[in-house]
Short mmCIF file of C-alpha atoms in Angstrom, two decimals:
data_model
loop_
_atom_site.label_atom_id
_atom_site.label_comp_id
_atom_site.label_asym_id
_atom_site.label_seq_id
_atom_site.Cartn_x
_atom_site.Cartn_y
_atom_site.Cartn_z
CA MET A 24 -39.40 -102.56 -6.46
CA SER A 25 -35.72 -102.45 -5.54
CA ASN A 26 -36.41 -99.58 -3.09
CA ILE A 27 -39.15 -101.61 -1.42
CA THR A 28 -36.80 -104.59 -1.14
CA ILE A 29 -34.03 -102.48 0.44
CA SER A 30 -36.55 -100.86 2.79
CA LEU A 31 -37.84 -104.28 3.81
CA LEU A 32 -34.29 -105.50 4.40
CA PHE A 33 -33.48 -102.55 6.71
CA THR A 34 -36.77 -103.11 8.55
CA MET A 35 -35.90 -106.76 9.05
CA LEU A 36 -32.42 -105.85 10.33
CA SER A 37 -33.92 -103.38 12.77
CA ILE A 38 -36.31 -106.03 14.08
CA CYS A 39 -33.47 -108.53 14.29
CA ALA A 40 -31.42 -106.04 16.28
CA TYR A 41 -34.05 -105.96 19.04
CA MET A 42 -35.08 -109.64 18.74
CA SER A 43 -31.73 -111.26 17.90
CA ASN A 44 -32.48 -114.64 19.51
CA ILE A 45 -35.86 -114.98 17.79
CA SER A 46 -34.33 -114.00 14.44
CA ILE A 47 -31.71 -116.75 14.81
CA LEU A 48 -34.44 -119.30 15.59
CA LEU A 49 -36.64 -118.23 12.68
CA SER A 50 -33.71 -118.18 10.25
CA SER A 51 -32.68 -121.70 11.35
CA LEU A 52 -36.24 -122.96 10.92
CA THR A 53 -36.51 -121.33 7.50
CA ILE A 54 -33.26 -122.86 6.25
CA ALA A 55 -34.22 -126.27 7.69
CA SER A 56 -37.72 -126.13 6.16
CA TYR A 57 -36.47 -125.07 2.75
CA THR A 58 -33.76 -127.76 2.77
CA ILE A 59 -36.25 -130.49 3.74
CA CYS A 60 -38.72 -129.35 1.06
CA THR A 61 -35.92 -129.34 -1.51
CA LEU A 62 -34.82 -132.86 -0.58
CA ILE A 63 -38.40 -134.21 -0.56
CA THR A 64 -39.50 -132.65 -3.88
CA ASP A 65 -36.09 -133.05 -5.52
CA GLU A 66 -36.83 -130.02 -7.68
CA PRO A 67 -33.81 -128.53 -9.55
CA PHE A 68 -35.38 -125.09 -9.26
CA LEU A 69 -35.38 -125.32 -5.46
CA TYR A 70 -31.84 -126.71 -5.46
CA SER A 71 -30.62 -123.70 -7.45
CA TYR A 72 -31.88 -121.28 -4.78
CA LEU A 73 -30.77 -123.32 -1.77
CA PRO A 74 -27.26 -121.71 -1.42
CA LEU A 75 -28.78 -118.24 -1.75
CA ILE A 76 -31.43 -119.00 0.89
CA ILE A 77 -28.76 -120.32 3.28
CA ILE A 78 -26.54 -117.25 2.74
CA ILE A 79 -29.40 -114.74 3.14
CA TYR A 80 -30.92 -116.33 6.24
CA THR A 81 -27.49 -116.77 7.83
CA MET A 82 -26.50 -113.16 7.19
CA ILE A 83 -29.73 -111.60 8.48
CA PRO A 84 -29.36 -112.74 12.15
CA LEU A 85 -25.61 -112.07 12.06
CA LEU A 86 -26.14 -108.53 10.82
CA GLY A 87 -28.97 -108.10 13.30
CA ARG A 88 -26.75 -109.22 16.18
CA SER A 89 -24.00 -106.85 15.02
CA LEU A 90 -26.52 -104.00 14.85
CA HIS A 91 -27.80 -104.93 18.31
CA SER A 92 -24.25 -104.82 19.67
CA ASN A 93 -23.63 -101.39 18.14
CA ILE A 94 -26.92 -100.04 19.49
CA SER A 95 -26.11 -101.36 22.98
CA SER A 96 -22.66 -99.75 22.82
CA LEU A 97 -24.16 -96.40 21.77
CA LEU A 98 -26.75 -96.58 24.56
CA LYS A 99 -24.02 -97.29 27.13
CA SER A 100 -21.95 -94.35 25.86
CA SER A 101 -25.02 -92.10 25.92
CA ASN A 102 -25.87 -93.13 29.49
CA LEU A 103 -22.26 -92.60 30.57
CA LEU A 104 -22.24 -89.10 29.03
CA LYS A 105 -25.49 -88.27 30.82
CA GLU A 106 -24.09 -89.47 34.14
CA GLU A 107 -20.88 -87.44 33.65
CA GLU A 108 -22.93 -84.39 32.67
CA GLU A 109 -25.12 -84.71 35.77
CA MET A 110 -22.03 -85.17 37.97
CA LEU A 111 -20.34 -82.11 36.43
CA LEU A 112 -23.43 -79.94 36.87
CA LYS A 113 -23.81 -81.17 40.45
CA ARG A 114 -20.16 -80.41 41.25
CA LEU A 115 -20.39 -76.95 39.68
CA GLN A 116 -23.84 -76.38 41.22
CA MET A 117 -25.07 -75.14 37.83
CA LYS A 118 -27.84 -75.87 35.39
CA LYS A 119 -27.01 -76.88 31.81
CA GLU A 120 -27.94 -73.44 30.44
CA GLU A 121 -25.70 -71.78 33.03
CA LEU A 122 -22.76 -74.01 32.08
CA PHE A 123 -23.16 -73.19 28.36
CA ALA A 124 -23.34 -69.46 29.17
CA PHE A 125 -20.24 -69.74 31.37
CA ALA A 126 -18.34 -71.60 28.61
CA GLU A 127 -19.29 -68.91 26.09
CA LEU A 128 -18.08 -66.21 28.47
CA LEU A 129 -14.68 -67.90 28.67
CA SER A 130 -14.31 -68.78 24.99
CA GLU A 131 -14.91 -65.37 23.41
CA ASN A 132 -14.14 -61.68 23.91
CA ASN A 133 -17.82 -60.73 24.08
CA PRO A 134 -19.21 -57.19 23.83
CA GLU A 135 -20.62 -55.67 27.00
CA GLU A 136 -24.28 -56.29 26.06
CA LYS A 137 -23.68 -59.98 25.31
CA THR A 138 -21.62 -60.41 28.49
CA SER A 139 -24.45 -58.90 30.51
CA SER A 140 -26.96 -61.20 28.79
CA LEU A 141 -24.83 -64.28 29.49
CA LEU A 142 -24.35 -63.28 33.14
CA ASN A 143 -28.11 -62.95 33.49
CA ILE A 144 -28.47 -66.59 32.44
CA ILE A 145 -26.14 -67.69 35.24
CA GLY A 146 -27.91 -68.07 38.59
CA GLU A 147 -27.13 -65.87 41.57
CA GLN A 148 -25.40 -68.67 43.51
CA SER A 149 -23.26 -69.62 40.51
CA LYS A 150 -22.34 -65.96 39.94
CA GLU A 151 -21.38 -65.60 43.59
CA ASN A 152 -19.18 -68.72 43.40
CA LEU A 153 -17.59 -67.44 40.18
CA PHE A 154 -16.86 -63.97 41.54
CA THR A 155 -15.50 -65.42 44.81
CA ALA A 156 -13.11 -67.67 42.87
CA LEU A 157 -12.01 -64.76 40.67
CA ALA A 158 -11.45 -62.52 43.68
CA ALA A 159 -9.35 -65.22 45.36
CA TYR A 160 -7.33 -65.68 42.16
CA GLN A 161 -6.74 -61.93 41.81
CA LYS A 162 -5.80 -61.66 45.47
CA LYS A 163 -3.26 -64.48 45.06
CA GLY A 164 -1.81 -62.82 41.94
CA LYS A 165 -1.60 -59.46 43.71
CA SER A 166 0.07 -61.10 46.72
CA LYS A 167 2.65 -62.70 44.40
CA LEU A 168 3.27 -59.37 42.70
CA ASP A 169 3.69 -57.63 46.08
CA THR A 170 6.23 -60.27 47.11
CA ILE A 171 8.21 -59.75 43.90
CA ARG A 172 8.06 -55.97 44.46
CA ARG A 173 9.54 -56.36 47.97
CA ILE A 174 12.35 -58.58 46.65
CA TYR A 175 13.13 -56.35 43.66
CA PRO A 176 12.26 -52.76 44.63
CA ASN A 177 14.42 -51.38 41.81
CA LEU A 178 12.28 -52.95 39.04
CA SER A 179 9.62 -50.96 37.19
CA PRO A 180 5.92 -52.03 37.35
CA SER A 181 6.18 -53.43 33.82
CA GLU A 182 9.33 -55.40 34.69
CA LEU A 183 7.66 -56.74 37.86
CA ASN A 184 4.74 -57.98 35.76
CA ILE A 185 7.14 -59.74 33.41
CA CYS A 186 8.88 -61.39 36.37
CA ARG A 187 5.52 -62.59 37.70
CA LEU A 188 4.64 -64.15 34.33
CA ILE A 189 8.09 -65.74 33.99
CA LEU A 190 7.56 -67.38 37.39
CA GLN A 191 4.24 -68.72 36.04
CA ASP A 192 6.21 -70.51 33.26
CA LYS A 193 4.92 -68.19 30.53
CA THR A 194 6.90 -68.05 27.29
CA VAL A 195 7.93 -64.80 25.58
CA SER A 196 5.08 -65.15 23.04
CA GLN A 197 2.55 -65.72 25.84
CA ILE A 198 3.85 -62.70 27.78
CA CYS A 199 3.55 -60.58 24.61
CA GLU A 200 -0.05 -61.68 24.21
CA LEU A 201 -0.98 -61.13 27.86
CA LEU A 202 0.66 -57.69 28.15
CA HIS A 203 -0.13 -56.61 24.57
CA ARG A 204 3.52 -55.83 23.88
CA SER A 205 5.81 -56.65 20.98
CA SER A 206 8.44 -59.39 21.18
CA GLY A 207 11.20 -56.79 20.90
CA ASN A 208 9.78 -54.82 23.84
CA ILE A 209 9.59 -57.88 26.09
CA THR A 210 13.08 -59.03 25.10
CA SER A 211 14.45 -55.55 25.87
CA GLN A 212 12.78 -55.49 29.30
CA ARG A 213 14.06 -58.99 30.07
CA ALA A 214 17.57 -57.70 29.31
CA ASN A 215 16.98 -54.76 31.72
CA ILE A 216 15.79 -57.17 34.41
CA ARG A 217 18.88 -59.34 33.98
CA ALA A 218 21.11 -56.24 34.24
CA LYS A 219 19.37 -55.01 37.42
CA LEU A 220 19.65 -58.47 38.97
CA GLY A 221 23.34 -58.65 38.06
CA LEU A 222 22.98 -61.88 36.12
CA LYS A 223 25.60 -63.27 33.77
CA LYS A 224 24.83 -64.35 30.21
CA SER A 225 24.99 -67.98 31.26
CA ASP A 226 22.49 -67.49 34.12
CA ASN A 227 18.90 -68.58 33.58
CA LEU A 228 16.50 -65.74 34.42
CA LYS A 229 13.61 -67.95 35.58
CA GLU A 230 15.87 -70.08 37.78
CA ALA A 231 17.39 -66.96 39.31
CA LEU A 232 13.95 -65.54 40.10
CA GLN A 233 12.78 -68.85 41.57
CA GLU A 234 15.88 -69.12 43.75
CA ARG A 235 15.46 -65.60 45.15
CA MET A 236 11.75 -66.23 45.75
CA ARG A 237 12.61 -69.45 47.60
CA LEU A 238 15.20 -67.72 49.80
CA TYR A 239 12.77 -64.88 50.56
CA GLU A 240 9.95 -67.28 51.50
CA GLU A 241 12.30 -69.30 53.73
CA GLU A 242 13.37 -66.11 55.48
CA GLU A 243 9.73 -65.06 55.93
CA HIS A 244 8.92 -68.51 57.35
CA ARG A 245 11.83 -68.28 59.83
CA GLN A 246 10.70 -64.86 60.97
CA GLU A 247 7.16 -66.11 61.50
CA GLU A 248 8.43 -69.04 63.58
CA PHE A 249 10.63 -66.71 65.62
CA SER A 250 7.68 -64.35 66.25
CA ALA A 251 5.50 -67.29 67.30
CA MET A 252 8.14 -68.50 69.79
CA ARG A 253 8.29 -65.04 71.39
#
């Protein structure tokens, strides 16, 4: 019996959530009717239940309105998420399945078979956009490395790579992870770089590299302007 009562109560709240104004009207009429009947009959039995009736039929529309407010808020959030999802897919020119496959490609070090399977999910246009972006990124990185090599021809390939990562604001731990080297190895090579650049102990390696890069780029820019004037 108690289960049926609880089930009925939840059903009533659900109805009240969608018909909040009607539930308020019906609750008011119920309380008014019961109060009038109690006053007319003057029955002690009815008087004893009057406070309970008032509390119950006041709480039901209030809870229903609260539930209605929560449901409306959830629906708004759901619609907003759908709109953002559609906008993201439109910007990326991808389908939902392609986006999930792309995210999985980025999040894990997948075996070759799984990588191939995930790439097959991504459409040809999306793959072309992805590969174009990667090629541009690699070209930019290679160009940066070539510039560093021209500025510091006496550095080894490994030291040049470390300089490139330092200029990208990578920490020692991040450089170790990217180059698969130990902390001691990276620290030793940083010391070699400092020695080859003739830096003092008080000099900041990253600031020194940035300053030389800036001077080199300014010189390149001046030469380009001079060539254009000729």
